[in-house]
Amino acid sequence: MALVVHGTRGDVLPFVAVGLALQHAGHGVVLFTNQEHEPLARQAGLEFVEVGPPHPPHDDRPTHHVLREYLLPLFEQSARAVCELGLSRDLRGVVSHDLALGGLAAAERLKVPLTELVLAPLGLAGRLAAHGGGSRLRPRAWGPDLLDRVRAAGAPGRSCAPVRAPLDPADLTLALFPRALAPDSPVACIGFPFQDLQRGLDQDLERFLASHPQPLVVTAGTGATHAQVFFDAAAQASRELDAPCVFLGLRSRPRDEVREPGRIYREYIDLSQLLPRARLLVHHGGVGTLARALEAGTPQVIAPRAFDQPSNARHAANLGVCRIIKAQDLNGAALLKAIRALEAQPSLAACLTAGRAMAENRMAATRAAKAIADLSRRGDERLAAP
């Protein structure tokens, strides 16, 4: 199976979970993703193929710039790489992120089953289409010129399927979040496919938590360069709350004046190890971060900036487990007000309990793997039919 995904660690981790479940069931798995995720793939024991440079930082560049300068080359590289694999090995199917157009094009060219994984509710919006007697997702309207360029990147010598625009819908679409976040979804909502690769916290952090229990945990996501705004706001609010802080950020570090006693910084920590011991999580609204907070039953303040983050924040607010601050309004006073309002909410404990029950599903990756394997088997049966 070829698993194709581009993005940050939060985008890749669900594919690692599904890949491990497929591998456990006896299927060969190759993960095609950005070079920065090779250590993650190796740690998980998955075969890795590099496609593209590190994911660009989340900044204020326009969408068309990201598409032209980053995504299009990745689409072409991943289509070529998957097709090359299909020429040399018995490829049984492609499992693609809903934004990884190269995976979709490769499956079309190689004529193998395609499974599309949707990581957040926004991925369903405006893309539903009745197809073949079932409900599938209509691919994003990238435009025929872009699709033709990606199709042309396939391996030489392989007959190409007829050019169509847009690409045909996936043979199988799975939403990797609970149905409660998209009650009207006509596609299967599998749940969050959690995968715990980190075992325990480092000794210094353990000592910090022993002397500074129930901290505020603050992250703007692994792809963010604007985390300083989050760190400054949390530092100001924590002084009023007399609360410790744990700052997390791969691409941004808190300023020296923010890193005072009662605060600690780490580049990355598996949130499943930290959030059960936290008072509250301040974050950007990434679906993986939201999922871990729901799983831990941790209250949240979300300052969404772009992509699926505003949608995820609204879904969390509907569950009663968070407050939302507009990214441009994030400062110490606004954060302090949001935290106090959330913690004073009479229904908060019940909402957190309900959210935890919704998120707890350790079989999600296994269920996804079974559905993907069943699709592959049906494809083999069709090919074997007279």
Short mmCIF file of C-alpha atoms in Angstrom, two decimals:
data_model
loop_
_atom_site.label_atom_id
_atom_site.label_comp_id
_atom_site.label_asym_id
_atom_site.label_seq_id
_atom_site.Cartn_x
_atom_site.Cartn_y
_atom_site.Cartn_z
CA MET A 1 0.00 0.00 0.00
CA ALA A 2 1.24 3.49 -0.85
CA LEU A 3 0.31 6.14 1.73
CA VAL A 4 0.63 9.69 0.39
CA VAL A 5 0.43 12.78 2.60
CA HIS A 6 1.99 16.24 2.68
CA GLY A 7 1.97 18.64 5.59
CA THR A 8 2.93 19.01 9.21
CA ARG A 9 3.39 16.32 11.82
CA GLY A 10 -0.31 16.62 12.65
CA ASP A 11 -1.19 15.69 9.07
CA VAL A 12 1.22 12.76 8.95
CA LEU A 13 0.52 11.10 12.32
CA PRO A 14 -2.93 9.73 11.30
CA PHE A 15 -1.33 8.13 8.25
CA VAL A 16 1.34 6.58 10.46
CA ALA A 17 -1.40 5.12 12.67
CA VAL A 18 -3.29 3.67 9.69
CA GLY A 19 -0.04 2.45 8.14
CA LEU A 20 0.93 0.60 11.31
CA ALA A 21 -2.52 -1.01 11.44
CA LEU A 22 -2.17 -2.13 7.82
CA GLN A 23 1.32 -3.45 8.52
CA HIS A 24 0.07 -5.31 11.60
CA ALA A 25 -2.56 -6.95 9.39
CA GLY A 26 0.17 -8.24 7.08
CA HIS A 27 0.22 -5.61 4.35
CA GLY A 28 3.34 -3.93 3.00
CA VAL A 29 3.26 -0.16 3.58
CA VAL A 30 5.30 2.67 2.03
CA LEU A 31 4.85 6.21 3.36
CA PHE A 32 5.40 9.02 0.82
CA THR A 33 5.79 12.36 2.57
CA ASN A 34 8.04 15.36 3.29
CA GLN A 35 11.67 14.75 4.19
CA GLU A 36 11.25 16.15 7.72
CA HIS A 37 9.02 13.19 8.64
CA GLU A 38 11.58 10.49 7.90
CA PRO A 39 12.52 10.11 11.61
CA LEU A 40 8.83 9.69 12.46
CA ALA A 41 8.41 7.00 9.80
CA ARG A 42 11.58 5.20 10.91
CA GLN A 43 10.52 5.35 14.55
CA ALA A 44 7.21 3.75 13.60
CA GLY A 45 8.95 1.10 11.48
CA LEU A 46 7.41 2.18 8.17
CA GLU A 47 9.21 2.22 4.83
CA PHE A 48 9.74 5.84 3.82
CA VAL A 49 10.01 7.60 0.45
CA GLU A 50 10.90 11.28 0.49
CA VAL A 51 8.76 13.58 -1.62
CA GLY A 52 9.56 17.22 -1.29
CA PRO A 53 11.28 19.52 1.18
CA PRO A 54 10.10 20.30 4.71
CA HIS A 55 6.60 21.68 4.99
CA PRO A 56 6.76 25.49 4.68
CA PRO A 57 6.02 27.48 7.81
CA HIS A 58 2.50 28.72 8.42
CA ASP A 59 2.78 32.39 7.64
CA ASP A 60 0.84 35.01 5.74
CA ARG A 61 1.76 33.99 2.19
CA PRO A 62 -1.28 33.84 -0.11
CA THR A 63 -2.80 30.50 -1.00
CA HIS A 64 -1.88 30.76 -4.69
CA HIS A 65 1.79 31.16 -3.71
CA VAL A 66 1.70 28.03 -1.55
CA LEU A 67 -0.02 26.12 -4.37
CA ARG A 68 2.43 27.22 -7.08
CA GLU A 69 5.69 27.14 -5.12
CA TYR A 70 5.11 24.22 -2.78
CA LEU A 71 2.10 22.01 -3.46
CA LEU A 72 2.37 21.67 -7.24
CA PRO A 73 5.96 20.35 -7.17
CA LEU A 74 4.91 17.95 -4.40
CA PHE A 75 1.95 16.72 -6.43
CA GLU A 76 4.21 16.00 -9.39
CA GLN A 77 6.95 14.36 -7.30
CA SER A 78 4.54 12.14 -5.40
CA ALA A 79 2.69 11.05 -8.56
CA ARG A 80 6.01 10.09 -10.16
CA ALA A 81 7.30 8.33 -7.05
CA VAL A 82 4.16 6.26 -6.51
CA CYS A 83 4.00 5.29 -10.18
CA GLU A 84 7.65 4.18 -10.06
CA LEU A 85 6.81 1.99 -7.08
CA GLY A 86 3.88 0.55 -8.99
CA LEU A 87 6.17 -0.48 -11.84
CA SER A 88 8.62 -2.34 -9.61
CA ARG A 89 6.34 -3.82 -6.95
CA ASP A 90 2.88 -5.26 -6.56
CA LEU A 91 1.04 -2.14 -5.46
CA ARG A 92 -2.36 -3.08 -4.01
CA GLY A 93 -3.74 0.40 -3.52
CA VAL A 94 -3.13 4.07 -2.78
CA VAL A 95 -4.20 5.77 0.45
CA SER A 96 -4.12 9.52 -0.02
CA HIS A 97 -4.66 12.67 2.01
CA ASP A 98 -7.51 14.64 0.48
CA LEU A 99 -5.02 17.37 -0.46
CA ALA A 100 -2.36 15.00 -1.86
CA LEU A 101 -3.37 15.23 -5.50
CA GLY A 102 -0.35 13.24 -6.63
CA GLY A 103 -1.66 10.17 -4.84
CA LEU A 104 -5.01 10.50 -6.56
CA ALA A 105 -3.36 10.90 -9.97
CA ALA A 106 -1.07 7.91 -9.39
CA ALA A 107 -4.00 5.66 -8.47
CA GLU A 108 -5.82 6.76 -11.60
CA ARG A 109 -2.79 6.06 -13.78
CA LEU A 110 -1.94 2.70 -12.19
CA LYS A 111 -5.62 1.69 -12.05
CA VAL A 112 -5.42 0.57 -8.42
CA PRO A 113 -7.99 1.19 -5.67
CA LEU A 114 -7.86 4.64 -4.12
CA THR A 115 -8.79 5.46 -0.53
CA GLU A 116 -9.02 9.11 0.43
CA LEU A 117 -8.55 10.01 4.10
CA VAL A 118 -10.19 13.23 5.29
CA LEU A 119 -8.63 14.52 8.51
CA ALA A 120 -11.00 17.34 9.46
CA PRO A 121 -14.69 18.21 8.94
CA LEU A 122 -13.82 21.06 6.59
CA GLY A 123 -12.53 18.45 4.14
CA LEU A 124 -16.13 17.37 3.55
CA ALA A 125 -17.50 20.82 2.85
CA GLY A 126 -18.80 21.41 -0.65
CA ARG A 127 -17.33 18.21 -2.03
CA LEU A 128 -20.07 15.62 -1.61
CA ALA A 129 -21.16 13.85 -4.76
CA ALA A 130 -23.39 10.89 -5.47
CA HIS A 131 -21.29 8.45 -7.46
CA GLY A 132 -21.76 4.82 -8.38
CA GLY A 133 -24.71 4.29 -6.05
CA GLY A 134 -22.77 5.44 -2.99
CA SER A 135 -21.58 8.61 -1.35
CA ARG A 136 -18.10 9.75 -2.22
CA LEU A 137 -16.18 12.98 -2.20
CA ARG A 138 -15.85 15.08 -5.30
CA PRO A 139 -12.16 16.01 -5.67
CA ARG A 140 -11.21 19.62 -5.19
CA ALA A 141 -11.62 21.84 -8.24
CA TRP A 142 -7.93 22.42 -8.94
CA GLY A 143 -8.47 23.00 -12.67
CA PRO A 144 -7.65 20.85 -15.72
CA ASP A 145 -4.22 22.37 -16.43
CA LEU A 146 -2.98 21.47 -12.96
CA LEU A 147 -4.47 17.98 -13.16
CA ASP A 148 -2.84 17.34 -16.54
CA ARG A 149 0.56 18.40 -15.19
CA VAL A 150 0.23 16.02 -12.25
CA ARG A 151 -0.97 13.17 -14.48
CA ALA A 152 1.98 13.70 -16.81
CA ALA A 153 4.38 13.11 -13.92
CA GLY A 154 3.63 9.36 -13.85
CA ALA A 155 6.11 6.62 -14.65
CA PRO A 156 6.99 6.12 -18.33
CA GLY A 157 5.73 3.00 -20.04
CA ARG A 158 2.53 2.79 -18.00
CA SER A 159 -0.63 3.28 -20.01
CA CYS A 160 -2.43 6.39 -18.83
CA ALA A 161 -6.09 6.44 -18.00
CA PRO A 162 -8.19 8.85 -20.06
CA VAL A 163 -7.74 12.47 -19.05
CA ARG A 164 -10.63 13.62 -16.92
CA ALA A 165 -11.21 16.81 -15.00
CA PRO A 166 -11.65 16.66 -12.15
CA LEU A 167 -10.17 13.33 -11.09
CA ASP A 168 -12.70 10.60 -10.45
CA PRO A 169 -13.92 10.35 -6.85
CA ALA A 170 -12.06 7.96 -4.58
CA ASP A 171 -13.19 4.34 -4.43
CA LEU A 172 -13.41 4.74 -0.66
CA THR A 173 -13.49 7.84 1.52
CA LEU A 174 -12.94 7.67 5.27
CA ALA A 175 -13.30 10.57 7.68
CA LEU A 176 -10.73 10.22 10.46
CA PHE A 177 -12.78 11.93 13.15
CA PRO A 178 -15.92 11.06 15.13
CA ARG A 179 -19.34 11.43 13.54
CA ALA A 180 -20.29 13.90 16.27
CA LEU A 181 -18.08 16.45 14.48
CA ALA A 182 -19.93 15.93 11.17
CA PRO A 183 -23.36 14.42 11.95
CA ASP A 184 -24.61 14.72 8.37
CA SER A 185 -21.56 13.13 6.74
CA PRO A 186 -22.55 10.45 4.20
CA VAL A 187 -19.06 8.92 4.39
CA ALA A 188 -17.83 6.65 7.16
CA CYS A 189 -16.54 8.56 10.19
CA ILE A 190 -13.96 6.22 11.73
CA GLY A 191 -12.81 8.31 14.69
CA PHE A 192 -9.43 9.76 15.61
CA PRO A 193 -6.65 7.24 14.79
CA PHE A 194 -4.40 7.91 17.75
CA GLN A 195 -0.87 6.54 17.70
CA ASP A 196 1.33 6.92 20.78
CA LEU A 197 5.00 6.77 19.74
CA GLN A 198 6.49 8.63 22.71
CA ARG A 199 6.83 6.80 26.00
CA GLY A 200 6.93 9.13 28.98
CA LEU A 201 8.31 12.64 29.44
CA ASP A 202 11.91 13.68 29.92
CA GLN A 203 13.22 13.90 33.49
CA ASP A 204 13.50 17.70 33.56
CA LEU A 205 9.90 18.08 32.45
CA GLU A 206 8.79 15.49 35.02
CA ARG A 207 10.55 17.47 37.74
CA PHE A 208 8.94 20.66 36.48
CA LEU A 209 5.46 19.15 36.59
CA ALA A 210 6.07 17.75 40.05
CA SER A 211 6.83 21.23 41.38
CA HIS A 212 4.46 23.11 39.04
CA PRO A 213 1.31 20.98 38.64
CA GLN A 214 -1.61 21.74 36.34
CA PRO A 215 0.18 24.06 33.87
CA LEU A 216 -1.24 25.92 30.92
CA VAL A 217 0.02 24.15 27.80
CA VAL A 218 0.60 26.50 24.86
CA THR A 219 1.19 25.60 21.20
CA ALA A 220 0.58 27.24 17.84
CA GLY A 221 1.27 23.97 15.99
CA THR A 222 4.40 22.36 14.61
CA GLY A 223 4.28 24.40 11.40
CA ALA A 224 3.79 27.82 12.96
CA THR A 225 6.28 30.69 12.93
CA HIS A 226 3.91 33.03 14.78
CA ALA A 227 3.91 31.11 18.08
CA GLN A 228 5.49 34.08 19.86
CA VAL A 229 2.07 35.75 19.97
CA PHE A 230 0.68 32.68 21.77
CA PHE A 231 3.63 32.56 24.18
CA ASP A 232 3.39 36.27 25.06
CA ALA A 233 -0.37 36.11 25.63
CA ALA A 234 -0.08 33.02 27.81
CA ALA A 235 2.76 34.49 29.81
CA GLN A 236 0.67 37.56 30.60
CA ALA A 237 -2.44 35.58 31.46
CA SER A 238 -0.53 33.09 33.60
CA ARG A 239 0.79 35.85 35.83
CA GLU A 240 -2.75 36.85 36.70
CA LEU A 241 -3.77 33.22 37.19
CA ASP A 242 -0.59 32.31 39.09
CA ALA A 243 -0.30 29.32 36.77
CA PRO A 244 2.78 27.61 35.33
CA CYS A 245 3.20 27.24 31.57
CA VAL A 246 4.60 24.67 29.16
CA PHE A 247 5.46 26.26 25.79
CA LEU A 248 5.66 24.02 22.72
CA GLY A 249 6.96 25.05 19.29
CA LEU A 250 9.20 23.56 16.60
CA ARG A 251 9.73 26.77 14.65
CA SER A 252 9.30 29.43 17.35
CA ARG A 253 10.83 29.83 20.79
CA PRO A 254 9.53 32.06 23.57
CA ARG A 255 11.49 35.26 24.15
CA ASP A 256 13.97 35.22 27.05
CA GLU A 257 11.84 37.54 29.18
CA VAL A 258 8.92 35.12 28.89
CA ARG A 259 11.00 32.15 30.05
CA GLU A 260 10.98 32.87 33.76
CA PRO A 261 10.45 30.55 36.76
CA GLY A 262 7.29 28.49 36.41
CA ARG A 263 7.69 28.18 32.65
CA ILE A 264 9.38 25.60 30.50
CA TYR A 265 9.89 25.21 26.76
CA ARG A 266 10.07 22.12 24.57
CA GLU A 267 10.17 21.82 20.79
CA TYR A 268 7.73 18.92 20.72
CA ILE A 269 5.95 16.62 23.16
CA ASP A 270 3.36 13.96 22.45
CA LEU A 271 0.28 15.65 23.89
CA SER A 272 -1.14 12.34 25.06
CA GLN A 273 1.66 12.32 27.67
CA LEU A 274 1.14 15.90 28.82
CA LEU A 275 -2.49 17.01 28.52
CA PRO A 276 -3.93 14.70 31.21
CA ARG A 277 -1.77 16.69 33.65
CA ALA A 278 -2.66 20.15 32.27
CA ARG A 279 -5.10 22.75 33.51
CA LEU A 280 -5.88 24.06 30.04
CA LEU A 281 -4.58 24.00 26.46
CA VAL A 282 -4.11 27.17 24.40
CA HIS A 283 -3.73 26.28 20.73
CA HIS A 284 -4.28 27.06 17.06
CA GLY A 285 -7.12 24.67 16.26
CA GLY A 286 -5.27 21.94 14.40
CA VAL A 287 -7.45 18.83 14.32
CA GLY A 288 -4.75 16.59 15.82
CA THR A 289 -4.27 18.95 18.74
CA LEU A 290 -8.03 19.24 19.20
CA ALA A 291 -8.32 15.45 19.18
CA ARG A 292 -5.72 15.02 21.91
CA ALA A 293 -7.40 17.66 24.08
CA LEU A 294 -10.77 15.93 23.71
CA GLU A 295 -9.17 12.58 24.54
CA ALA A 296 -7.59 14.00 27.71
CA GLY A 297 -10.67 15.96 28.77
CA THR A 298 -8.64 19.19 28.79
CA PRO A 299 -10.39 22.59 28.44
CA GLN A 300 -9.23 24.61 25.45
CA VAL A 301 -8.85 28.18 24.28
CA ILE A 302 -8.39 28.25 20.51
CA ALA A 303 -7.03 31.12 18.39
CA PRO A 304 -7.50 29.81 14.83
CA ARG A 305 -5.56 31.39 12.01
CA ALA A 306 -6.07 29.58 8.68
CA PHE A 307 -6.84 26.36 6.81
CA ASP A 308 -9.26 24.08 8.73
CA GLN A 309 -8.52 25.74 12.07
CA PRO A 310 -11.58 28.09 12.27
CA SER A 311 -13.89 25.18 11.37
CA ASN A 312 -12.30 22.93 13.98
CA ALA A 313 -12.61 25.66 16.60
CA ARG A 314 -16.32 26.09 15.89
CA HIS A 315 -16.90 22.36 16.26
CA ALA A 316 -15.07 22.37 19.60
CA ALA A 317 -17.12 25.36 20.76
CA ASN A 318 -20.32 23.53 19.82
CA LEU A 319 -19.20 20.72 22.14
CA GLY A 320 -18.86 23.21 24.98
CA VAL A 321 -15.18 22.46 25.63
CA CYS A 322 -13.50 25.67 24.47
CA ARG A 323 -13.56 29.40 23.97
CA ILE A 324 -12.47 31.00 20.69
CA ILE A 325 -10.34 34.12 20.26
CA LYS A 326 -9.75 35.62 16.83
CA ALA A 327 -6.08 35.30 15.96
CA GLN A 328 -5.73 39.06 15.48
CA ASP A 329 -7.26 39.65 18.94
CA LEU A 330 -5.00 37.28 20.86
CA ASN A 331 -3.29 38.99 23.78
CA GLY A 332 -2.91 38.49 27.50
CA ALA A 333 -6.12 40.27 28.49
CA ALA A 334 -8.25 38.46 25.90
CA LEU A 335 -6.79 35.10 26.87
CA LEU A 336 -7.31 35.72 30.58
CA LYS A 337 -10.94 36.68 29.95
CA ALA A 338 -11.53 33.55 27.84
CA ILE A 339 -9.94 31.24 30.42
CA ARG A 340 -11.98 32.68 33.27
CA ALA A 341 -15.22 32.47 31.27
CA LEU A 342 -14.55 28.87 30.26
CA GLU A 343 -13.61 27.73 33.75
CA ALA A 344 -16.74 29.41 35.15
CA GLN A 345 -18.99 27.55 32.69
CA PRO A 346 -21.35 25.37 34.81
CA SER A 347 -21.56 22.64 32.17
CA LEU A 348 -17.81 22.42 31.51
CA ALA A 349 -17.16 19.19 33.42
CA ALA A 350 -20.06 17.41 31.71
CA CYS A 351 -18.98 18.69 28.28
CA LEU A 352 -15.41 17.52 28.83
CA THR A 353 -16.65 14.09 29.88
CA ALA A 354 -18.82 13.85 26.77
CA GLY A 355 -15.95 14.99 24.57
CA ARG A 356 -13.62 12.41 26.09
CA ALA A 357 -16.14 9.63 25.49
CA MET A 358 -16.52 10.77 21.87
CA ALA A 359 -12.75 10.81 21.24
CA GLU A 360 -11.87 7.54 22.97
CA ASN A 361 -11.72 5.00 20.17
CA ARG A 362 -8.57 2.92 20.08
CA MET A 363 -9.90 0.84 17.19
CA ALA A 364 -10.12 3.69 14.65
CA ALA A 365 -6.85 2.89 12.85
CA THR A 366 -7.71 -0.82 12.81
CA ARG A 367 -11.15 -0.11 11.35
CA ALA A 368 -9.62 2.11 8.68
CA ALA A 369 -7.04 -0.55 7.80
CA LYS A 370 -9.72 -3.21 7.47
CA ALA A 371 -11.81 -1.04 5.14
CA ILE A 372 -8.74 -0.28 2.99
CA ALA A 373 -7.77 -3.97 2.84
CA ASP A 374 -11.33 -4.98 1.94
CA LEU A 375 -11.29 -2.46 -0.91
CA SER A 376 -7.99 -3.88 -2.17
CA ARG A 377 -9.37 -7.42 -2.08
CA ARG A 378 -12.47 -6.40 -4.03
CA GLY A 379 -10.20 -4.78 -6.60
CA ASP A 380 -8.25 -8.02 -6.96
CA GLU A 381 -11.49 -9.97 -7.41
CA ARG A 382 -12.60 -7.61 -10.20
CA LEU A 383 -9.28 -8.04 -12.01
CA ALA A 384 -9.51 -11.85 -11.69
CA ALA A 385 -13.06 -11.98 -13.04
CA PRO A 386 -13.39 -13.38 -16.60
#
